[in-house]
Amino acid sequence: MDIRTVGVVGLGNMGLGMAATLVRKGFTVLGYDLSEGRRGAAEAAGVAFVPVLNDLLGRADALVFSLPYARDVEAVATAEGGLLARSDRKVVVIDTSTSDPGTTRRLAARLARAGHALLDAPVSGGPSGAAEGTLTMMIGGAEEDFALAEPVLRAMSARAVHVGPSGAGNIVKLVNNLLVAAHLVTTGEALRLSQAAGLSAEEAVAVVNTATGRSAVSEVMVPRWVVPGTFDSGFAAGLMRKDVRLALELAEESGVDLPLSAHVGRIWREAAEAIPDTADFTRMADYRHP
Ligand code: NAD
């Protein structure tokens, strides 16, 4: 079935860029956000802002969600009179939010009973990747639903990997972000050590990036947002705190003991006053502070 009209729900740092990319790639894009304040930016990008959620859910051929929490995904997917009440065609939901595999599997089963599909399709690449259509997407769900969604996935990403059944995309995203959360802590500490021992953090990181201690944090985040002190990556610390919490909940459900990761989780929780939820997540690697 042809997908011409895509509905994007959640027009924040990521969703707006994805919607704009889909417009550029030739789709008709409808957008909805709880905040009417997103209308101006959406319309400037060629997205038709729809103020009533069910209007969008009833008209789109496919849906892209970019929402903060699993509970928001659930609220939108199961909105009364929305997708579950629709029977004119099969609609595939591409959920790019960082959510948890349990919620995803439950929602995917519920939507399947109504004749629709939900793919967990979390993303990596930040707001610039969303705006440029160069995201990495990690996708869980049935092969046939992946194939159905492929034109939209291809438009939004440089790489869309079908990693396994429903929930598999969420698992790999939580694994990825647990690593990023830890790398932010360890890289910040290592650079603080360098400064304290007499070599500037800038000089140390330049060498680390040609050696074996490097990571996306040292190669991209530190030079781009930490050294210049701009801290404007477009990813909120509160969302990273959510990701660490979800990863540790997944560890508990899965019966694995991850002592260092548990400590990283404590560090993120206890930093809530110094690095509030609204601050940029790269502040965790700020080596200037003790
Ligand atoms: P954001 O806070 O900038 O945007 C979220 C948007 O969703 C907001 O505009 C908000 O008003 C809207 N919203 C909230 N609840 C809603 C609801 N029930 N219905 C409609 N709209 C609603 O967040 P973001 O940074 O764009 O992140 C979105 C998702 O993508 C999150 O799950 C995040 O973890 C994930 N993510 C973010 C990044 C990043 O770099 N920012 C990267 C990868 C993944």
Coordinates of C-alpha atoms and ligand atoms in Angstrom, one line a residue:
M1 CA 0.0 0.0 0.0
D2 CA 1.4 3.4 -1.0
I3 CA 2.5 5.8 1.7
R4 CA 2.0 9.4 0.6
T5 CA 0.8 11.2 3.8
V6 CA 2.9 10.7 6.9
G7 CA 1.7 12.0 10.3
V8 CA 4.4 13.0 12.8
V9 CA 3.4 13.1 16.4
G10 CA 5.8 15.1 18.6
L11 CA 7.5 18.0 16.9
G12 CA 10.4 18.6 19.4
N13 CA 14.2 18.6 18.8
M14 CA 14.0 15.3 16.9
G15 CA 10.4 15.1 15.5
L16 CA 10.5 18.5 13.8
G17 CA 13.7 17.6 11.9
M18 CA 12.3 14.3 10.8
A19 CA 9.1 16.0 9.7
A20 CA 11.1 18.5 7.7
T21 CA 13.2 15.8 6.1
L22 CA 10.0 13.9 5.0
V23 CA 8.7 17.1 3.4
R24 CA 11.9 17.5 1.5
K25 CA 11.7 13.9 0.3
G26 CA 8.3 14.5 -1.2
F27 CA 5.8 13.2 1.4
T28 CA 2.8 15.2 2.5
V29 CA 3.5 15.7 6.2
L30 CA 0.9 16.3 8.9
G31 CA 2.2 17.3 12.3
Y32 CA 0.8 17.2 15.8
D33 CA 2.3 18.3 19.1
L34 CA 0.7 18.8 22.6
S35 CA 2.3 22.3 22.5
E36 CA 0.7 24.7 20.1
G37 CA 4.0 26.6 20.3
R38 CA 5.5 24.2 17.8
R39 CA 3.1 25.3 15.1
G40 CA 5.2 28.1 13.7
A41 CA 8.4 26.1 13.3
A42 CA 6.4 23.2 11.8
E43 CA 4.7 25.4 9.2
A44 CA 7.9 27.1 8.3
A45 CA 9.2 23.6 7.4
G46 CA 6.2 22.8 5.2
V47 CA 4.5 20.6 7.7
A48 CA 0.7 21.0 8.0
F49 CA 0.1 21.4 11.8
V50 CA -3.0 19.6 12.8
P51 CA -4.4 20.8 16.1
V52 CA -6.6 17.7 16.9
L53 CA -4.7 14.4 17.3
N54 CA -7.5 12.2 16.1
D55 CA -7.7 14.2 12.8
L56 CA -4.0 13.3 12.1
L57 CA -4.4 9.7 13.3
G58 CA -7.4 9.3 10.9
R59 CA -5.8 10.8 7.8
A60 CA -2.2 9.6 7.7
D61 CA -1.0 6.6 5.7
A62 CA 1.8 6.0 8.1
L63 CA 2.8 7.5 11.5
V64 CA 6.1 8.6 13.0
F65 CA 6.2 9.1 16.8
S66 CA 8.9 11.2 18.5
L67 CA 7.7 11.4 22.1
P68 CA 9.5 11.8 25.4
Y69 CA 8.3 8.8 27.4
A70 CA 6.7 5.4 26.9
R71 CA 3.5 6.6 28.6
D72 CA 3.2 9.3 25.9
V73 CA 3.6 6.7 23.1
E74 CA 0.9 4.6 24.8
A75 CA -1.5 7.6 25.2
V76 CA -1.1 8.5 21.5
A77 CA -1.3 5.0 20.1
T78 CA -4.4 4.1 22.1
A79 CA -6.2 7.5 22.0
E80 CA -9.9 7.0 22.1
G81 CA -11.4 7.4 18.6
G82 CA -7.9 7.3 17.1
L83 CA -5.9 4.6 15.5
L84 CA -7.6 1.7 17.3
A85 CA -11.0 2.9 15.8
R86 CA -9.6 3.1 12.3
S87 CA -10.3 0.3 9.8
D88 CA -9.9 1.8 6.2
R89 CA -6.3 0.6 5.8
K90 CA -3.3 -0.9 7.7
V91 CA -1.4 1.9 9.3
V92 CA 2.2 1.3 10.4
V93 CA 3.5 3.3 13.4
I94 CA 7.2 4.0 13.3
D95 CA 8.0 4.8 17.0
T96 CA 11.3 6.6 17.1
S97 CA 11.0 7.5 20.8
T98 CA 13.5 5.8 23.2
S99 CA 11.0 3.6 24.9
D100 CA 11.0 0.2 26.6
P101 CA 10.6 -3.2 25.0
G102 CA 7.8 -4.3 27.4
T103 CA 5.6 -1.3 26.5
T104 CA 6.4 -1.7 22.8
R105 CA 5.5 -5.4 22.7
R106 CA 2.2 -4.8 24.5
L107 CA 1.3 -1.9 22.2
A108 CA 2.4 -3.7 19.0
A109 CA 0.1 -6.6 20.0
R110 CA -2.8 -4.3 20.7
L111 CA -2.4 -2.4 17.4
A112 CA -2.1 -5.7 15.5
R113 CA -5.5 -6.8 16.9
A114 CA -6.9 -3.6 15.4
G115 CA -5.2 -4.4 12.0
H116 CA -2.3 -2.0 12.4
A117 CA 1.4 -2.3 13.2
L118 CA 4.0 -0.7 15.5
L119 CA 7.7 -0.9 14.8
D120 CA 10.1 0.2 17.6
A121 CA 12.5 2.4 15.6
P122 CA 14.7 4.3 18.0
V123 CA 17.3 6.6 16.5
S124 CA 20.8 7.8 16.9
G125 CA 22.3 10.9 15.3
G126 CA 20.7 13.8 17.3
P127 CA 18.7 16.8 16.0
S128 CA 21.2 17.3 13.1
G129 CA 20.8 13.7 11.9
A130 CA 17.0 14.1 12.1
A131 CA 17.1 17.4 10.1
E132 CA 19.5 16.0 7.5
G133 CA 17.9 12.6 7.1
T134 CA 21.1 10.8 8.2
L135 CA 19.9 9.0 11.3
T136 CA 20.8 5.5 12.3
M137 CA 17.6 3.6 13.0
M138 CA 17.4 0.3 14.9
I139 CA 14.2 -1.5 14.2
G140 CA 12.2 -4.2 15.9
G141 CA 9.1 -5.8 14.4
A142 CA 7.8 -8.1 11.8
E143 CA 9.6 -8.4 8.4
E144 CA 6.4 -7.5 6.5
D145 CA 5.9 -4.3 8.6
F146 CA 9.5 -3.3 8.1
A147 CA 9.0 -3.7 4.4
L148 CA 5.7 -1.6 4.5
A149 CA 7.5 1.2 6.3
E150 CA 10.7 1.1 4.3
P151 CA 10.1 4.2 2.1
V152 CA 9.6 6.3 5.2
L153 CA 12.6 4.7 7.0
R154 CA 14.8 5.2 4.0
A155 CA 13.8 8.9 3.8
M156 CA 14.7 9.6 7.4
S157 CA 17.9 7.6 7.8
A158 CA 21.4 6.8 6.4
R159 CA 21.0 3.4 7.9
A160 CA 17.9 1.5 9.0
V161 CA 18.8 -1.9 10.5
H162 CA 16.1 -4.4 11.2
V163 CA 17.5 -6.0 14.3
G164 CA 14.8 -8.4 15.3
P165 CA 11.2 -8.9 16.6
S166 CA 9.2 -6.3 18.4
G167 CA 11.2 -4.7 21.2
A168 CA 14.6 -5.5 19.7
G169 CA 15.1 -2.0 18.5
N170 CA 14.5 -0.7 22.0
I171 CA 16.9 -3.2 23.5
V172 CA 19.8 -2.1 21.2
K173 CA 19.0 1.6 21.8
L174 CA 19.1 1.2 25.6
V175 CA 22.4 -0.7 25.3
N176 CA 23.8 2.1 23.2
N177 CA 22.7 4.9 25.5
L178 CA 23.8 3.1 28.6
L179 CA 27.3 3.2 27.0
V180 CA 27.0 6.9 26.1
A181 CA 25.8 7.7 29.7
A182 CA 28.9 5.9 31.0
H183 CA 31.3 7.4 28.5
L184 CA 30.2 10.9 29.4
V185 CA 31.0 10.2 33.1
T186 CA 34.4 8.4 32.4
T187 CA 35.5 10.9 29.7
G188 CA 34.7 13.9 32.0
E189 CA 36.7 12.2 34.8
A190 CA 39.6 11.4 32.6
L191 CA 39.9 15.0 31.3
R192 CA 39.7 16.3 34.9
L193 CA 42.6 14.0 35.7
S194 CA 44.6 15.4 32.8
Q195 CA 44.0 18.9 33.9
A196 CA 44.8 18.2 37.6
A197 CA 48.1 16.5 36.5
G198 CA 49.1 19.4 34.4
L199 CA 48.0 18.8 30.8
S200 CA 45.0 20.7 29.4
A201 CA 41.9 18.7 28.7
E202 CA 41.9 20.0 25.1
E203 CA 45.4 18.7 24.4
A204 CA 44.6 15.4 26.1
V205 CA 41.4 14.7 24.2
A206 CA 43.0 15.6 20.8
V207 CA 45.5 12.7 21.4
V208 CA 42.9 10.3 22.9
N209 CA 41.0 10.8 19.7
T210 CA 43.9 9.3 17.7
A211 CA 44.4 6.5 20.4
T212 CA 42.3 3.7 21.9
G213 CA 40.4 5.6 24.6
R214 CA 38.2 7.4 22.1
S215 CA 34.4 7.2 21.7
A216 CA 31.6 9.3 20.2
V217 CA 31.8 11.3 23.4
S218 CA 35.5 12.2 23.0
E219 CA 35.4 12.5 19.2
V220 CA 32.1 14.4 18.7
M221 CA 30.5 15.6 21.9
V222 CA 33.6 17.0 23.8
P223 CA 35.0 19.0 20.9
R224 CA 31.6 20.2 19.7
W225 CA 29.7 21.1 22.9
V226 CA 31.9 20.6 26.0
V227 CA 35.3 22.3 25.2
P228 CA 33.5 25.5 23.7
G229 CA 31.1 25.3 26.7
T230 CA 28.0 25.8 24.5
F231 CA 26.2 22.7 25.8
D232 CA 23.5 22.9 23.1
S233 CA 23.4 19.4 21.6
G234 CA 19.6 19.4 21.7
F235 CA 19.3 16.3 23.9
A236 CA 18.1 17.0 27.5
A237 CA 19.7 15.4 30.5
G238 CA 16.2 14.4 31.7
L239 CA 15.8 12.2 28.6
M240 CA 19.2 10.6 29.1
R241 CA 18.3 10.0 32.8
K242 CA 15.2 8.2 31.5
D243 CA 17.3 6.0 29.1
V244 CA 19.7 5.0 31.9
R245 CA 16.7 4.1 34.1
L246 CA 15.1 2.0 31.4
A247 CA 18.4 0.2 30.7
L248 CA 18.8 -0.6 34.4
E249 CA 15.2 -1.8 34.6
L250 CA 15.8 -4.0 31.6
A251 CA 18.9 -5.4 33.4
E252 CA 16.8 -6.2 36.4
E253 CA 14.0 -7.8 34.4
S254 CA 16.7 -9.8 32.5
G255 CA 18.4 -11.0 35.7
V256 CA 21.8 -9.6 35.0
D257 CA 23.9 -7.8 37.6
L258 CA 25.7 -4.7 36.1
P259 CA 27.6 -3.2 39.0
L260 CA 29.4 -0.4 37.1
S261 CA 26.3 0.5 35.2
A262 CA 24.3 0.7 38.4
H263 CA 26.9 3.1 39.7
V264 CA 26.6 5.2 36.5
G265 CA 22.8 5.3 37.1
R266 CA 23.4 6.6 40.7
I267 CA 25.8 9.3 39.4
W268 CA 23.1 10.4 36.9
R269 CA 20.4 10.4 39.5
E270 CA 22.4 12.2 42.1
A271 CA 23.5 14.9 39.6
A272 CA 19.9 16.0 39.2
E273 CA 20.5 19.2 41.1
A274 CA 23.7 20.2 39.3
I275 CA 22.5 19.0 35.9
P276 CA 18.7 19.4 35.9
D277 CA 16.4 17.6 33.5
T278 CA 16.2 20.6 31.2
A279 CA 20.0 21.0 31.0
D280 CA 22.0 19.6 28.0
F281 CA 23.1 16.0 28.6
T282 CA 26.7 16.8 27.6
R283 CA 27.1 18.8 30.9
M284 CA 27.9 15.4 32.4
A285 CA 31.4 15.5 30.7
D286 CA 32.1 19.0 31.9
Y287 CA 35.7 18.5 33.2
R288 CA 35.9 22.1 34.4
H289 CA 33.9 21.3 37.6
P290 CA 35.1 19.2 40.4
Ligands
NAD1 P1 11.7 17.0 22.9 O1 11.3 17.2 24.4 O2 12.5 18.1 22.3 O3 10.3 16.8 22.0 C1 9.2 16.1 22.4 C2 8.0 16.8 21.9 O4 6.9 15.9 22.1 C3 7.7 18.1 22.5 O5 7.5 19.1 21.5 C4 6.4 17.8 23.4 O6 5.6 19.0 23.4 C5 5.8 16.7 22.6 N1 4.9 15.9 23.3 C6 5.0 15.4 24.6 N2 4.0 14.6 24.9 C7 3.2 14.6 23.8 C8 2.0 13.9 23.5 N3 1.4 13.1 24.4 N4 1.4 14.1 22.3 C9 2.0 15.0 21.4 N5 3.1 15.6 21.6 C10 3.7 15.4 22.8 O7 12.4 15.6 22.9 P2 13.4 15.1 21.7 O8 14.8 15.5 22.1 O9 12.9 15.5 20.4 O10 13.3 13.5 21.9 C11 12.1 12.8 21.4 C12 12.4 11.3 21.6 O11 13.6 10.9 20.9 C13 12.7 10.9 23.1 O12 12.2 9.6 23.4 C14 14.2 10.9 23.2 O13 14.7 10.1 24.2 C15 14.6 10.4 21.8 N6 15.9 10.8 21.2 C16 16.3 12.1 21.3 C17 17.6 12.4 20.8 C18 18.1 13.8 20.8 O14 19.3 14.0 20.5 N7 17.4 14.8 21.2 C19 18.3 11.5 20.1 C20 17.8 10.2 20.0 C21 16.6 9.8 20.6

